[in-house]
Amino acid sequence: MEIIHTVAALKMLLAPLQKADSKIALVPTMGALHKGHLSLIEMAQKQAQIVVCSIFVNPTQFTDPKDLERYPRPLEHDIKMLYDAGCNVVFMPSVKEMYPSFPTPEHWQVDLGPAEFLLEGEFRKGHYQGVTQIVKKLFDAVQPDVAFFGQKDFQQVLMIKNMVKYFNMEVEIVSCPIIREEDGLAMSSRNIHLSLTDRENALVLSKALTYVATHFDQENLPTLLAKAKTMINETPGVVLDYFTIADGETLLPIENKNAAHPVALVAAKVGETRLIDNVLLS
Ligand code: AMP
């Protein structure tokens, strides 16, 4: 497994492979890896000859400086996990490598469509410009044939697909299923911050989503939403940001169940930790 820190070294390593027509996959991460990340690596290995995993805690996508500061960075552990998983290349650039003028912001923007400003975009202003900035830079550095993202960050996958369309990029975007703990909690690097009580309370998010998914055919939309929100609001230590049943492309709330790609999405603060989760309803 090669560990690379600069774009120049990465390009030098990948150029001969690209020339030889090896299929290259990219799995972008912010590290603090868990089984959810490893599932993306596994999916990538099935579809490509070379798997590049990037580990970069991207400052431009954080709206809360405290969140950035306390983001876990267990680098040695991450490298061992990727080595054991048979990953080929780990790309771990510095902030200056990816943003040469940092902390002066780069002003270019991508038109991600109106869904950029909904849900996560409403609670984390500028978040998806930060996400697409770094993913664009990673795509430029790696030139992958295919890139793997988790459905866990549902809106992120949508925004990246919109960016790929916007720039006419030739990269396939694959969305991979959410990996959960046995009790249903969606795996997340941020779960490490949950106290034992938070951990217990956080289960209400996946329970509310499961309720909606299992009753979607029987109950009407207002009832489903009311029940899910009540479950969450009645759980101590959990503060709901949003719970919505939306169209998977516009992210606008659906008005009837015939919508093409309905999805239930939730975000809430559990103790000091903000969590997101979702479930597809079709
Ligand atoms: P992150 O390191 O949190 O930026 O995540 C890197 C990638 O892993 C993103 O595409 C996430 O959507 C994906 N991911 C995070 N958690 C999970 C999970 N529980 N199941 C599947 N994919 C995940």
Short mmCIF file of C-alpha atoms and ligand atoms in Angstrom, two decimals:
data_model
loop_
_atom_site.label_atom_id
_atom_site.label_comp_id
_atom_site.label_asym_id
_atom_site.label_seq_id
_atom_site.Cartn_x
_atom_site.Cartn_y
_atom_site.Cartn_z
CA MET A 1 0.00 0.00 0.00
CA GLU A 2 1.43 3.38 -1.02
CA ILE A 3 0.97 6.37 1.28
CA ILE A 4 1.11 9.61 -0.67
CA HIS A 5 1.02 13.20 0.58
CA THR A 6 1.23 15.39 -2.51
CA VAL A 7 -0.81 15.74 -5.70
CA ALA A 8 2.38 15.61 -7.80
CA ALA A 9 3.49 12.28 -6.27
CA LEU A 10 -0.03 10.88 -6.65
CA LYS A 11 -0.18 11.83 -10.33
CA MET A 12 3.24 10.30 -10.91
CA LEU A 13 2.16 7.04 -9.28
CA LEU A 14 -1.16 6.82 -11.14
CA ALA A 15 -0.08 8.00 -14.62
CA PRO A 16 1.38 4.66 -15.80
CA LEU A 17 -1.65 2.79 -14.45
CA GLN A 18 -3.97 5.16 -16.28
CA LYS A 19 -1.95 4.67 -19.46
CA ALA A 20 -2.30 0.91 -19.06
CA ASP A 21 -6.09 1.42 -18.82
CA SER A 22 -6.36 0.15 -15.24
CA LYS A 23 -9.71 1.10 -13.77
CA ILE A 24 -9.14 3.47 -10.85
CA ALA A 25 -11.60 3.99 -8.00
CA LEU A 26 -11.58 6.77 -5.43
CA VAL A 27 -13.08 6.57 -1.94
CA PRO A 28 -12.93 10.02 -0.33
CA THR A 29 -13.04 10.07 3.49
CA MET A 30 -12.18 12.29 6.42
CA GLY A 31 -10.62 9.37 8.30
CA ALA A 32 -11.63 7.94 11.70
CA LEU A 33 -12.53 4.94 9.62
CA HIS A 34 -15.18 2.38 10.53
CA LYS A 35 -16.99 -0.48 8.82
CA GLY A 36 -19.08 1.97 6.80
CA HIS A 37 -15.92 3.31 5.14
CA LEU A 38 -14.59 -0.22 4.66
CA SER A 39 -17.78 -1.21 2.85
CA LEU A 40 -17.01 1.52 0.29
CA ILE A 41 -13.47 0.15 -0.14
CA GLU A 42 -14.89 -3.36 -0.67
CA MET A 43 -17.40 -2.12 -3.24
CA ALA A 44 -14.58 -0.22 -4.99
CA GLN A 45 -12.37 -3.32 -5.07
CA LYS A 46 -15.14 -5.22 -6.86
CA GLN A 47 -15.31 -2.61 -9.62
CA ALA A 48 -11.76 -1.38 -10.10
CA GLN A 49 -8.18 -2.62 -10.25
CA ILE A 50 -6.74 0.22 -8.18
CA VAL A 51 -8.45 1.69 -5.12
CA VAL A 52 -7.32 5.08 -3.83
CA CYS A 53 -8.67 6.13 -0.44
CA SER A 54 -8.19 9.76 0.54
CA ILE A 55 -8.07 10.87 4.16
CA PHE A 56 -8.50 14.60 4.51
CA VAL A 57 -10.40 16.51 7.17
CA ASN A 58 -11.64 19.22 4.84
CA PRO A 59 -11.77 22.56 6.69
CA THR A 60 -13.95 24.28 4.09
CA GLN A 61 -16.94 22.04 4.73
CA PHE A 62 -17.10 22.69 8.48
CA THR A 63 -19.41 25.46 9.56
CA ASP A 64 -18.62 25.06 13.26
CA PRO A 65 -14.92 25.56 14.14
CA LYS A 66 -15.38 23.47 17.33
CA ASP A 67 -16.65 20.56 15.20
CA LEU A 68 -13.52 20.81 13.02
CA GLU A 69 -11.23 21.01 16.03
CA ARG A 70 -12.67 17.97 17.76
CA TYR A 71 -13.01 15.85 14.62
CA PRO A 72 -11.23 12.53 15.45
CA ARG A 73 -7.92 11.89 13.64
CA PRO A 74 -6.65 8.39 14.54
CA LEU A 75 -4.26 8.24 11.57
CA GLU A 76 -2.19 5.18 12.47
CA HIS A 77 -5.33 3.17 13.14
CA ASP A 78 -6.82 4.31 9.81
CA ILE A 79 -3.70 3.32 7.89
CA LYS A 80 -3.71 -0.13 9.49
CA MET A 81 -7.39 -0.59 8.61
CA LEU A 82 -6.76 0.34 4.98
CA TYR A 83 -3.69 -1.90 4.80
CA ASP A 84 -5.69 -4.84 6.22
CA ALA A 85 -8.51 -4.11 3.75
CA GLY A 86 -6.08 -4.35 0.80
CA CYS A 87 -6.41 -0.72 -0.27
CA ASN A 88 -3.76 0.19 -2.87
CA VAL A 89 -3.13 3.88 -2.27
CA VAL A 90 -3.81 6.21 0.65
CA PHE A 91 -3.77 9.90 -0.23
CA MET A 92 -3.27 12.05 2.87
CA PRO A 93 -2.52 15.63 1.78
CA SER A 94 -1.95 18.61 4.07
CA VAL A 95 -4.42 21.50 4.09
CA LYS A 96 -1.86 23.68 2.21
CA GLU A 97 -1.51 20.99 -0.45
CA MET A 98 -5.22 21.13 -1.24
CA TYR A 99 -5.78 24.84 -0.52
CA PRO A 100 -2.50 26.66 -1.31
CA SER A 101 -3.82 30.04 -0.13
CA PHE A 102 -5.45 28.72 3.06
CA PRO A 103 -6.81 30.30 5.29
CA THR A 104 -7.78 32.78 2.57
CA PRO A 105 -10.88 31.16 1.05
CA GLU A 106 -11.10 30.20 -2.60
CA HIS A 107 -14.03 32.02 -4.12
CA TRP A 108 -15.08 29.74 -6.95
CA GLN A 109 -18.50 28.19 -6.59
CA VAL A 110 -20.43 25.41 -8.27
CA ASP A 111 -24.10 25.74 -9.18
CA LEU A 112 -25.49 22.75 -7.30
CA GLY A 113 -29.14 23.63 -7.85
CA PRO A 114 -31.77 24.67 -5.31
CA ALA A 115 -31.38 21.49 -3.21
CA GLU A 116 -28.02 22.85 -1.99
CA PHE A 117 -29.82 25.18 0.37
CA LEU A 118 -32.29 22.68 1.86
CA LEU A 119 -31.89 20.33 4.87
CA GLU A 120 -28.15 20.12 5.68
CA GLY A 121 -27.58 23.15 3.46
CA GLU A 122 -29.96 25.18 5.62
CA PHE A 123 -28.36 24.13 8.91
CA ARG A 124 -24.75 24.21 7.62
CA LYS A 125 -24.44 27.25 5.37
CA GLY A 126 -21.84 26.79 2.63
CA HIS A 127 -21.28 23.14 3.57
CA TYR A 128 -21.85 21.74 0.08
CA GLN A 129 -19.62 24.34 -1.60
CA GLY A 130 -16.88 23.11 0.76
CA VAL A 131 -17.68 19.46 0.00
CA THR A 132 -17.74 19.95 -3.77
CA GLN A 133 -14.56 22.08 -3.68
CA ILE A 134 -12.57 19.27 -2.10
CA VAL A 135 -14.17 16.49 -4.14
CA LYS A 136 -13.42 18.43 -7.34
CA LYS A 137 -9.77 18.79 -6.27
CA LEU A 138 -9.58 15.07 -5.40
CA PHE A 139 -11.14 14.13 -8.75
CA ASP A 140 -8.60 16.37 -10.53
CA ALA A 141 -5.72 14.75 -8.63
CA VAL A 142 -6.81 11.12 -9.01
CA GLN A 143 -8.78 11.22 -12.30
CA PRO A 144 -10.84 8.24 -11.11
CA ASP A 145 -13.09 6.22 -13.39
CA VAL A 146 -15.48 5.67 -10.52
CA ALA A 147 -15.94 7.17 -7.03
CA PHE A 148 -17.78 5.65 -4.07
CA PHE A 149 -19.85 7.56 -1.53
CA GLY A 150 -22.19 6.48 1.27
CA GLN A 151 -25.95 6.88 1.11
CA LYS A 152 -25.52 7.84 4.79
CA ASP A 153 -24.77 11.34 3.44
CA PHE A 154 -27.71 11.25 1.04
CA GLN A 155 -27.69 14.94 0.14
CA GLN A 156 -23.91 14.86 -0.35
CA VAL A 157 -24.21 12.16 -3.04
CA LEU A 158 -26.88 14.23 -4.78
CA MET A 159 -24.70 17.37 -4.66
CA ILE A 160 -21.70 15.48 -6.02
CA LYS A 161 -23.79 14.08 -8.87
CA ASN A 162 -24.93 17.64 -9.62
CA MET A 163 -21.31 18.84 -9.60
CA VAL A 164 -20.28 16.05 -11.99
CA LYS A 165 -23.06 17.15 -14.36
CA TYR A 166 -22.10 20.82 -13.98
CA PHE A 167 -18.45 20.19 -14.97
CA ASN A 168 -19.25 17.38 -17.49
CA MET A 169 -16.89 15.12 -15.55
CA GLU A 170 -16.27 11.60 -16.74
CA VAL A 171 -16.53 9.84 -13.42
CA GLU A 172 -19.20 7.41 -12.32
CA ILE A 173 -20.66 8.11 -8.89
CA VAL A 174 -21.74 5.06 -6.90
CA SER A 175 -23.91 5.38 -3.79
CA CYS A 176 -23.38 2.56 -1.24
CA PRO A 177 -25.85 1.35 1.42
CA ILE A 178 -25.70 2.61 5.01
CA ILE A 179 -23.80 0.33 7.38
CA ARG A 180 -25.35 0.21 10.84
CA GLU A 181 -24.45 -1.07 14.30
CA GLU A 182 -26.41 -4.18 15.33
CA ASP A 183 -28.98 -2.06 17.15
CA GLY A 184 -29.60 0.15 14.11
CA LEU A 185 -27.45 3.22 14.82
CA ALA A 186 -25.86 4.37 11.55
CA MET A 187 -22.08 4.13 11.83
CA SER A 188 -20.39 7.53 11.91
CA SER A 189 -16.99 8.89 12.87
CA ARG A 190 -18.86 11.25 15.20
CA ASN A 191 -20.44 8.42 17.25
CA ILE A 192 -17.22 8.31 19.28
CA HIS A 193 -18.35 11.56 20.93
CA LEU A 194 -21.60 10.02 22.23
CA SER A 195 -21.75 9.29 25.97
CA LEU A 196 -23.40 6.01 27.00
CA THR A 197 -26.68 7.86 27.55
CA ASP A 198 -26.38 9.73 24.24
CA ARG A 199 -25.66 6.44 22.51
CA GLU A 200 -28.92 5.00 23.91
CA ASN A 201 -30.91 8.12 23.03
CA ALA A 202 -29.46 8.28 19.51
CA LEU A 203 -31.22 5.02 18.65
CA VAL A 204 -34.48 6.93 18.32
CA LEU A 205 -33.29 8.29 14.96
CA SER A 206 -33.03 4.90 13.25
CA LYS A 207 -36.17 3.74 15.10
CA ALA A 208 -38.19 6.69 13.77
CA LEU A 209 -36.89 6.06 10.23
CA THR A 210 -37.71 2.37 10.49
CA TYR A 211 -41.19 3.26 11.72
CA VAL A 212 -41.76 5.41 8.64
CA ALA A 213 -40.33 2.78 6.28
CA THR A 214 -42.41 -0.05 7.71
CA HIS A 215 -45.66 1.97 7.83
CA PHE A 216 -45.18 3.89 4.59
CA ASP A 217 -47.83 1.91 2.71
CA GLN A 218 -50.42 1.97 5.50
CA GLU A 219 -50.36 5.45 7.05
CA ASN A 220 -50.74 8.85 5.47
CA LEU A 221 -47.79 11.27 5.24
CA PRO A 222 -48.87 13.74 7.97
CA THR A 223 -49.44 10.85 10.41
CA LEU A 224 -46.07 9.27 9.60
CA LEU A 225 -44.27 12.58 10.07
CA ALA A 226 -46.13 13.40 13.28
CA LYS A 227 -45.35 9.99 14.79
CA ALA A 228 -41.67 10.10 13.83
CA LYS A 229 -41.23 13.63 15.17
CA THR A 230 -43.03 12.77 18.40
CA MET A 231 -40.79 9.75 18.97
CA ILE A 232 -37.74 11.97 18.59
CA ASN A 233 -39.05 14.97 20.51
CA GLU A 234 -40.02 12.75 23.45
CA THR A 235 -36.49 11.39 23.76
CA PRO A 236 -34.43 13.29 26.35
CA GLY A 237 -31.19 14.87 25.13
CA VAL A 238 -32.22 14.78 21.47
CA VAL A 239 -32.94 18.06 19.68
CA LEU A 240 -34.44 17.62 16.24
CA ASP A 241 -33.19 19.81 13.36
CA TYR A 242 -35.44 18.24 10.74
CA PHE A 243 -37.36 15.12 9.89
CA THR A 244 -38.74 15.05 6.38
CA ILE A 245 -40.14 12.70 3.78
CA ALA A 246 -38.75 14.15 0.58
CA ASP A 247 -38.30 13.58 -3.11
CA GLY A 248 -34.82 12.08 -3.48
CA GLU A 249 -33.89 14.49 -6.27
CA THR A 250 -35.39 17.84 -5.31
CA LEU A 251 -35.28 17.17 -1.54
CA LEU A 252 -38.62 18.98 -1.31
CA PRO A 253 -41.23 17.37 0.95
CA ILE A 254 -43.41 14.99 -1.04
CA GLU A 255 -47.14 15.62 -1.13
CA ASN A 256 -48.19 12.13 -2.09
CA LYS A 257 -46.65 8.71 -1.97
CA ASN A 258 -46.38 8.35 -5.73
CA ALA A 259 -43.23 10.48 -5.80
CA ALA A 260 -40.49 8.75 -7.81
CA HIS A 261 -37.76 8.41 -5.16
CA PRO A 262 -39.16 9.06 -1.69
CA VAL A 263 -36.64 9.16 1.15
CA ALA A 264 -37.01 9.95 4.86
CA LEU A 265 -34.19 12.09 6.21
CA VAL A 266 -33.40 13.14 9.75
CA ALA A 267 -30.86 15.34 11.53
CA ALA A 268 -30.70 15.91 15.26
CA LYS A 269 -28.32 16.91 18.00
CA VAL A 270 -27.81 14.13 20.50
CA GLY A 271 -26.08 15.67 23.51
CA GLU A 272 -23.32 17.73 21.88
CA THR A 273 -23.13 15.61 18.72
CA ARG A 274 -25.07 16.27 15.54
CA LEU A 275 -26.13 13.10 13.71
CA ILE A 276 -27.83 12.48 10.37
CA ASP A 277 -29.52 9.39 8.98
CA ASN A 278 -32.00 8.40 6.26
CA VAL A 279 -33.92 5.55 4.71
CA LEU A 280 -35.07 5.00 1.14
CA LEU A 281 -38.82 4.41 0.91
CA SER A 282 -39.17 2.90 -2.54
P1 AMP B 1 -16.69 10.76 6.07
O1 AMP B 1 -15.34 10.25 6.46
O2 AMP B 1 -17.64 10.83 7.19
O3 AMP B 1 -16.61 12.01 5.23
O4 AMP B 1 -17.30 9.65 5.11
C1 AMP B 1 -16.61 9.20 3.98
C2 AMP B 1 -17.56 8.40 3.15
O5 AMP B 1 -18.03 7.29 3.91
C3 AMP B 1 -18.79 9.21 2.73
O6 AMP B 1 -19.12 8.90 1.40
C4 AMP B 1 -19.84 8.71 3.69
O7 AMP B 1 -21.16 8.82 3.20
C5 AMP B 1 -19.44 7.26 3.85
N1 AMP B 1 -20.00 6.72 5.09
C6 AMP B 1 -19.95 7.28 6.33
N2 AMP B 1 -20.64 6.53 7.21
C7 AMP B 1 -21.14 5.48 6.52
C8 AMP B 1 -21.96 4.36 6.87
N3 AMP B 1 -22.40 4.17 8.11
N4 AMP B 1 -22.28 3.49 5.89
C9 AMP B 1 -21.84 3.67 4.62
N5 AMP B 1 -21.08 4.70 4.22
C10 AMP B 1 -20.73 5.60 5.16
#
